Amino acid sequence: MWPGFLEQWKAEEERQWIVTQGSGGGAEEQATPAVSRAPVPAPVIQANDTHQEKEKDKAKISKPDVDNTTLVYRGIVFQLNFDQTIRNEEKFKMTRKKDDLVVVVQVHNRPDYLKLLVDSLRKARGVDSILLIFSHDYWSPEINKVVASIDFCQVLQIFFPFSIQLYPQEFPGNDPRDCPRDIPKKDALKLGCINAEYPDSFGHYREAKFSQTKHHWWWKLHFVWDRVRVLKDHKGLVLLIEEDHYLSPDFIHLLKQMTALKREQCTDCDILSLGSYSHIGYSSKANKVEVKPWKSTEHNMGMALSRETYQKLIQCTDTFCTYDDYNWDWSLQHLTVSCLPSYWKVMVSEAPRIFHAGDCGMHHKKASCMPVNQKTKIENILQSSGNQLFPKNLLITKRLPANGAGGVAPHVKNGGWGDIRDHELCKSYVRLQ
């Protein structure tokens, strides 16, 4: 087990080095080490203290210590990422062949939607051949219970080790010494908040809740391809989905057909996509695919990629990690025109095999946006198109424009990713061995 513990210490030391970058690197501003100790109360300033004494006492005030629950969570996460225990491994060892599909689900904390996704996977033909990986950034007994209920394929859980939940009062979570989001830089410098030098392109300072998703996405991509031991020599596809997606019963069948079509007619296709956000009727569309430049607004859902595509992508780590946009998909869009050897070509199904059940967003409370109603809506589409599913052959109906129009640059940079600590942590994932 020593290699696992060494990796944990290495990861923590690197994170502690990163966290000091926003504050000049003083030893007194190191991240709280992962050991338990009693909280240190802030000094009480008496009314008759001199100004000098107040300043001296102020300098002694340290950020809150890490509570024991957080330390327990950190320990669990590090151990599970090292152990990589695959559930149902024996049960499905005969049905899962080498290089069969890997499905990776990025999970936060929406258990009701996750139940819908699991329900859709349960109905998929050939699901007993997949390895289903859940990548979490939130430890939740309720979510773990949903995952534990899966009895139809092999399952692995991995955990983003630098989540807000694991670092609630220090970077990459919310450090009380960080600058307020909207404070002007000149005022931030006077205040002395630790990331005063690093607002984003719009003059705003980082918000951990928005930074986390991009961190998790990049860490997950690298961890799955290069750290999950059972995938060390994986030459098949990895399908990337999220907790609020819903899949059609023939999605595995379709990916196999798309893979064969790519081999025969589109060897330079980089990405296979199960569909875009438009709910096109299946009639006459179910056996048709298009080949076009990849766009983050259309093809960021149900992306399947090969190791070759991943290896090209990981060469662009610095560009991805320093691009000032907190959205992982818009950052990828930037890579397609700035760093990758050529813009991405995507083969996409005209009739979607993936649906965004959570597309109402977190602020919508109306009844039509409840998970059960979203499920009914999607299932009605699939049931009315049942005889169109599982096509025997696929046809490429549209290709890239004849004039060879290339990749598409992001029309706007969204910001939220100006902090040098985010850049360095993001870049560190590929260095941690």
XYZ file of C-alpha atoms in Angstrom:
433
model
C 0.000 0.000 0.000
C 2.980 2.327 0.311
C 2.787 3.563 -3.307
C -0.751 4.781 -2.628
C 0.243 6.681 0.488
C 3.252 8.193 -1.250
C 0.977 9.393 -4.026
C -1.380 10.917 -1.452
C 1.455 12.795 0.258
C 2.818 13.929 -3.086
C -0.596 15.226 -4.124
C -1.092 17.061 -0.838
C 2.381 18.612 -0.913
C 1.836 19.827 -4.459
C -1.531 21.315 -3.508
C 0.044 23.077 -0.520
C 2.679 24.582 -2.818
C -0.022 25.742 -5.234
C -2.175 27.335 -2.547
C 0.690 29.653 -1.574
C 1.078 31.042 -5.092
C -1.755 33.501 -4.610
C -0.178 34.903 -1.468
C 3.498 35.142 -2.253
C 4.443 31.749 -0.849
C 5.040 32.660 2.803
C 5.402 29.701 5.132
C 2.718 31.097 7.408
C 0.201 30.802 4.568
C 0.655 27.131 3.765
C -2.509 25.057 3.398
C -3.689 23.402 6.570
C -1.927 20.033 6.778
C -4.149 16.973 6.872
C -3.763 16.289 10.592
C -6.286 16.761 13.375
C -5.725 19.431 15.973
C -7.877 21.491 18.326
C -9.337 24.743 16.929
C -7.409 27.866 17.832
C -9.774 30.655 18.918
C -9.161 34.125 17.531
C -7.424 36.393 20.059
C -9.686 38.733 22.005
C -8.686 42.368 21.429
C -9.237 44.481 24.527
C -10.470 48.038 24.127
C -7.264 49.518 25.576
C -4.870 47.556 23.330
C -2.455 49.725 21.434
C -2.638 49.850 17.634
C 0.692 47.999 17.430
C -0.604 45.202 19.674
C -3.755 44.907 17.589
C -1.732 44.544 14.415
C 0.528 41.989 16.080
C -2.466 39.938 17.253
C -4.154 40.285 13.859
C -1.103 38.750 12.198
C -1.375 35.750 14.510
C -4.945 34.930 13.487
C -4.882 31.814 11.390
C -7.626 30.417 9.249
C -9.941 27.824 10.822
C -8.559 24.344 11.307
C -9.846 21.352 9.418
C -12.558 19.507 11.329
C -12.409 15.771 11.893
C -15.277 14.954 9.523
C -13.431 16.616 6.654
C -10.283 14.685 7.502
C -12.250 11.434 7.531
C -13.679 12.237 4.090
C -10.202 13.003 2.741
C -8.908 9.700 4.043
C -11.797 7.752 2.523
C -11.390 9.445 -0.851
C -7.642 8.868 -1.053
C -8.058 5.231 -0.033
C -10.862 4.516 -2.521
C -8.932 6.151 -5.362
C -6.002 3.905 -4.527
C -7.966 0.679 -4.012
C -10.089 1.062 -7.186
C -12.428 -1.751 -6.150
C -14.663 -2.821 -9.036
C -18.113 -3.964 -7.986
C -19.743 -6.875 -9.834
C -16.373 -7.722 -11.380
C -16.773 -11.491 -11.065
C -20.429 -11.421 -12.054
C -19.711 -9.839 -15.450
C -16.170 -10.999 -16.186
C -17.462 -13.250 -18.996
C -19.681 -10.612 -20.643
C -17.161 -7.750 -20.537
C -14.404 -8.222 -23.112
C -11.107 -6.353 -23.402
C -11.561 -2.848 -24.848
C -15.353 -2.882 -24.429
C -17.000 0.484 -23.775
C -16.222 2.498 -20.632
C -18.930 4.949 -19.512
C -17.791 7.740 -17.159
C -20.405 9.751 -15.254
C -19.426 13.069 -13.640
C -21.506 13.309 -10.457
C -22.110 16.213 -8.089
C -25.174 16.018 -5.840
C -28.406 15.449 -7.775
C -29.503 11.977 -6.644
C -32.985 12.178 -8.185
C -31.497 12.724 -11.636
C -28.820 10.104 -11.042
C -31.598 7.573 -10.380
C -33.093 8.406 -13.796
C -29.724 7.904 -15.490
C -29.215 4.552 -13.762
C -32.733 3.526 -14.781
C -31.962 4.354 -18.425
C -28.692 2.403 -18.283
C -30.496 -0.596 -16.819
C -32.692 -0.705 -19.950
C -29.809 -0.474 -22.436
C -29.123 -3.576 -24.512
C -25.588 -4.872 -23.954
C -25.086 -2.883 -20.742
C -23.594 -5.970 -19.069
C -20.477 -5.440 -21.222
C -19.595 -1.939 -20.001
C -17.425 -0.664 -17.167
C -19.431 2.111 -15.508
C -17.277 4.679 -13.674
C -18.795 7.307 -11.396
C -16.519 10.289 -10.769
C -17.715 12.200 -7.697
C -16.896 15.609 -6.240
C -19.272 15.197 -3.296
C -19.415 12.395 -0.734
C -23.082 11.545 -0.205
C -24.570 8.417 1.406
C -27.697 8.918 -0.711
C -25.713 8.963 -3.952
C -23.581 6.025 -2.817
C -26.803 4.109 -2.190
C -27.932 4.734 -5.780
C -24.583 3.486 -7.094
C -24.654 0.450 -4.790
C -28.030 -0.560 -6.267
C -26.477 -1.218 -9.695
C -26.472 -4.929 -10.429
C -26.338 -4.923 -14.237
C -22.656 -4.165 -14.995
C -19.210 -3.630 -13.482
C -18.984 -0.422 -11.425
C -16.083 1.712 -10.180
C -16.321 4.875 -8.070
C -13.552 7.483 -8.138
C -13.472 10.762 -6.239
C -12.089 14.172 -7.205
C -9.592 14.678 -4.341
C -9.578 18.497 -4.340
C -13.288 19.253 -3.957
C -14.882 22.056 -1.954
C -16.260 19.436 0.416
C -12.729 18.196 1.188
C -11.232 21.717 1.445
C -14.175 23.801 2.717
C -12.188 26.682 4.219
C -9.060 26.754 2.092
C -8.174 26.617 -1.583
C -9.503 25.031 -3.750
C -12.558 25.640 -1.572
C -13.536 28.973 -0.041
C -10.600 30.426 1.864
C -11.809 33.220 4.190
C -8.707 35.183 3.142
C -9.722 35.171 -0.538
C -10.860 38.380 -2.212
C -14.601 39.055 -2.519
C -15.804 38.418 -6.090
C -16.655 42.009 -7.030
C -14.024 44.036 -5.195
C -11.946 46.298 -7.517
C -8.326 45.181 -7.810
C -6.933 48.372 -6.247
C -9.143 47.827 -3.195
C -8.222 44.144 -3.079
C -4.532 45.074 -2.999
C -5.180 47.465 -0.097
C -7.213 44.822 1.708
C -4.401 42.306 1.291
C -6.600 39.359 0.347
C -4.396 36.542 -0.885
C -5.428 36.446 -4.563
C -5.567 40.210 -5.066
C -3.161 40.043 -8.020
C -5.298 37.595 -9.997
C -8.775 38.759 -10.997
C -10.244 37.336 -14.195
C -10.622 39.123 -17.538
C -13.671 40.972 -16.215
C -12.095 42.081 -12.934
C -13.830 39.430 -10.814
C -12.201 37.112 -8.287
C -12.669 33.340 -8.195
C -15.752 31.602 -6.852
C -14.981 28.040 -5.825
C -18.425 26.708 -6.728
C -17.850 27.713 -10.360
C -14.193 26.657 -10.534
C -14.794 23.125 -9.273
C -16.533 21.652 -12.338
C -13.667 22.456 -14.733
C -11.128 21.072 -12.251
C -13.157 17.899 -11.819
C -13.625 17.418 -15.565
C -9.888 17.645 -16.355
C -8.832 15.545 -13.356
C -11.402 12.855 -14.262
C -10.268 12.708 -17.889
C -6.658 12.154 -16.841
C -7.404 9.793 -13.954
C -9.583 7.491 -16.068
C -7.107 7.189 -18.942
C -3.845 7.168 -16.968
C -4.570 6.166 -13.354
C -7.351 3.562 -13.414
C -5.258 0.407 -13.407
C -7.775 -1.849 -15.132
C -7.750 0.571 -18.113
C -3.966 0.718 -18.412
C -3.994 -0.769 -21.927
C -7.560 0.162 -22.876
C -7.868 0.659 -26.637
C -11.633 1.116 -26.767
C -13.835 4.163 -26.295
C -14.567 6.184 -23.174
C -18.013 7.811 -23.172
C -18.323 10.966 -21.029
C -21.746 11.766 -19.565
C -23.167 13.552 -16.508
C -25.513 12.706 -13.666
C -28.553 14.406 -15.228
C -28.339 12.710 -18.630
C -30.642 9.952 -19.908
C -29.608 7.352 -22.494
C -31.580 5.468 -25.134
C -31.773 1.642 -25.055
C -29.644 1.407 -28.222
C -26.797 3.781 -27.304
C -24.204 0.959 -27.037
C -25.383 -0.540 -30.331
C -25.114 2.881 -31.995
C -21.592 3.540 -30.673
C -20.420 0.196 -32.066
C -21.847 1.104 -35.470
C -20.325 4.590 -35.344
C -16.944 3.087 -34.454
C -17.120 0.805 -37.505
C -18.218 3.700 -39.718
C -15.364 5.877 -38.432
C -12.895 3.111 -39.286
C -14.296 2.774 -42.821
C -15.288 6.308 -43.824
C -14.017 8.875 -41.314
C -10.602 7.917 -39.985
C -9.917 11.540 -39.008
C -13.052 11.865 -36.850
C -11.863 12.768 -33.341
C -15.095 12.498 -31.364
C -18.247 10.406 -31.583
C -21.335 12.134 -30.180
C -24.629 10.503 -29.234
C -26.575 13.616 -30.192
C -27.133 17.319 -29.730
C -29.739 19.172 -27.689
C -32.358 19.333 -30.442
C -35.001 16.637 -29.924
C -35.355 15.719 -33.572
C -38.020 13.155 -34.423
C -36.598 9.736 -35.136
C -38.568 9.202 -38.328
C -36.045 8.763 -41.168
C -33.243 10.083 -38.898
C -32.439 7.127 -36.642
C -29.821 5.624 -38.975
C -28.176 8.896 -40.005
C -25.094 10.694 -38.745
C -23.342 13.926 -39.660
C -19.649 14.818 -39.692
C -18.907 18.434 -38.791
C -16.616 20.697 -36.741
C -17.058 20.107 -33.006
C -18.985 22.857 -31.177
C -19.217 23.056 -27.406
C -22.821 24.267 -27.518
C -23.940 21.275 -29.604
C -21.621 18.334 -28.951
C -20.626 18.493 -25.274
C -23.132 15.803 -24.253
C -22.378 12.116 -24.710
C -18.853 12.537 -26.116
C -16.968 9.309 -26.839
C -13.230 9.523 -27.415
C -10.312 7.192 -28.038
C -6.933 7.124 -26.317
C -5.436 8.812 -29.380
C -7.806 11.773 -29.004
C -7.125 11.910 -25.257
C -3.352 11.966 -25.794
C -3.637 14.912 -28.186
C -5.854 16.671 -25.677
C -3.556 16.161 -22.704
C -0.705 17.772 -24.675
C -2.760 20.975 -24.414
C -2.890 20.925 -20.614
C -1.285 24.355 -20.174
C -3.645 26.004 -22.649
C -6.734 24.385 -21.127
C -5.660 25.196 -17.581
C -4.831 28.868 -18.161
C -7.699 29.816 -20.510
C -9.906 32.271 -18.630
C -13.216 30.419 -18.826
C -14.625 28.371 -15.965
C -16.560 26.169 -18.421
C -14.708 22.991 -19.433
C -16.546 22.794 -22.764
C -15.781 26.374 -23.819
C -12.173 25.765 -22.814
C -12.146 22.728 -25.120
C -13.630 24.881 -27.864
C -10.669 27.229 -27.458
C -8.242 24.291 -27.757
C -9.730 23.260 -31.102
C -8.525 26.505 -32.672
C -5.457 27.297 -30.545
C -3.521 24.194 -29.530
C -4.736 20.912 -31.014
C -2.987 19.791 -34.239
C -6.245 20.384 -36.121
C -9.806 21.301 -35.255
C -11.970 18.494 -33.945
C -14.212 16.585 -36.317
C -17.227 15.023 -34.674
C -19.492 12.265 -35.959
C -22.884 12.946 -34.405
C -26.159 11.037 -34.465
C -28.983 13.040 -36.084
C -31.568 11.370 -33.829
C -30.274 11.814 -30.262
C -29.466 8.805 -28.118
C -28.802 11.023 -25.122
C -31.094 13.538 -23.427
C -30.462 16.252 -20.866
C -33.046 15.473 -18.186
C -31.728 18.267 -15.968
C -31.860 20.979 -18.616
C -34.307 23.090 -16.595
C -31.463 24.104 -14.321
C -31.256 24.425 -10.547
C -33.398 27.571 -10.277
C -36.511 26.168 -11.944
C -39.152 24.873 -9.546
C -42.105 24.442 -11.916
C -43.710 20.994 -12.058
C -42.699 20.299 -15.668
C -39.053 20.419 -14.587
C -39.363 17.740 -11.910
C -37.239 14.655 -12.667
C -40.254 12.340 -12.904
C -41.879 14.610 -15.498
C -38.658 14.880 -17.483
C -38.455 11.087 -17.470
C -41.997 10.781 -18.846
C -41.244 13.291 -21.592
C -38.085 11.466 -22.717
C -39.647 8.018 -22.510
C -42.546 9.191 -24.674
C -40.049 10.223 -27.370
C -38.295 6.859 -27.174
C -41.484 4.786 -27.094
C -42.988 6.566 -30.085
C -39.743 5.899 -31.967
C -39.221 2.344 -30.748
C -39.276 0.792 -34.206
C -36.577 3.254 -35.332
C -34.054 2.187 -32.695
C -31.253 -0.326 -33.328
C -30.680 0.534 -37.012
C -28.904 -2.140 -39.075
C -26.622 0.334 -40.855
C -25.611 3.965 -40.521
C -25.349 6.571 -43.262
C -23.280 9.752 -43.265
C -25.755 12.275 -44.668
C -23.733 15.471 -44.221
C -20.030 16.159 -44.130
C -17.912 19.192 -43.426
C -18.592 22.064 -45.822
C -16.896 21.533 -49.166
C -14.927 24.742 -48.695
C -13.126 23.100 -45.775
C -14.410 25.449 -43.091
C -12.393 24.722 -40.000
C -12.839 24.904 -36.272
C -14.962 27.443 -34.482
C -13.435 29.839 -31.964
C -15.451 30.617 -28.815
C -17.546 33.707 -29.491
C -16.943 34.936 -25.962
C -14.626 34.249 -23.026
C -16.678 33.768 -19.858
C -13.987 34.445 -17.254
C -14.101 33.008 -13.753
C -10.680 31.394 -14.217
C -8.072 34.084 -13.627
C -6.604 32.818 -10.362
C -3.074 31.438 -10.734
C -3.824 28.820 -8.065
C -6.524 27.325 -10.297
C -4.071 27.283 -13.207
C -1.368 25.503 -11.224
C -3.673 22.956 -9.583
C -5.242 22.121 -12.942
C -1.810 21.627 -14.520
C -0.624 19.467 -11.624
C -2.957 16.529 -12.310
C -0.825 15.174 -15.137
C 2.349 15.491 -13.038
C 1.093 13.543 -10.042
C 2.326 9.995 -10.526
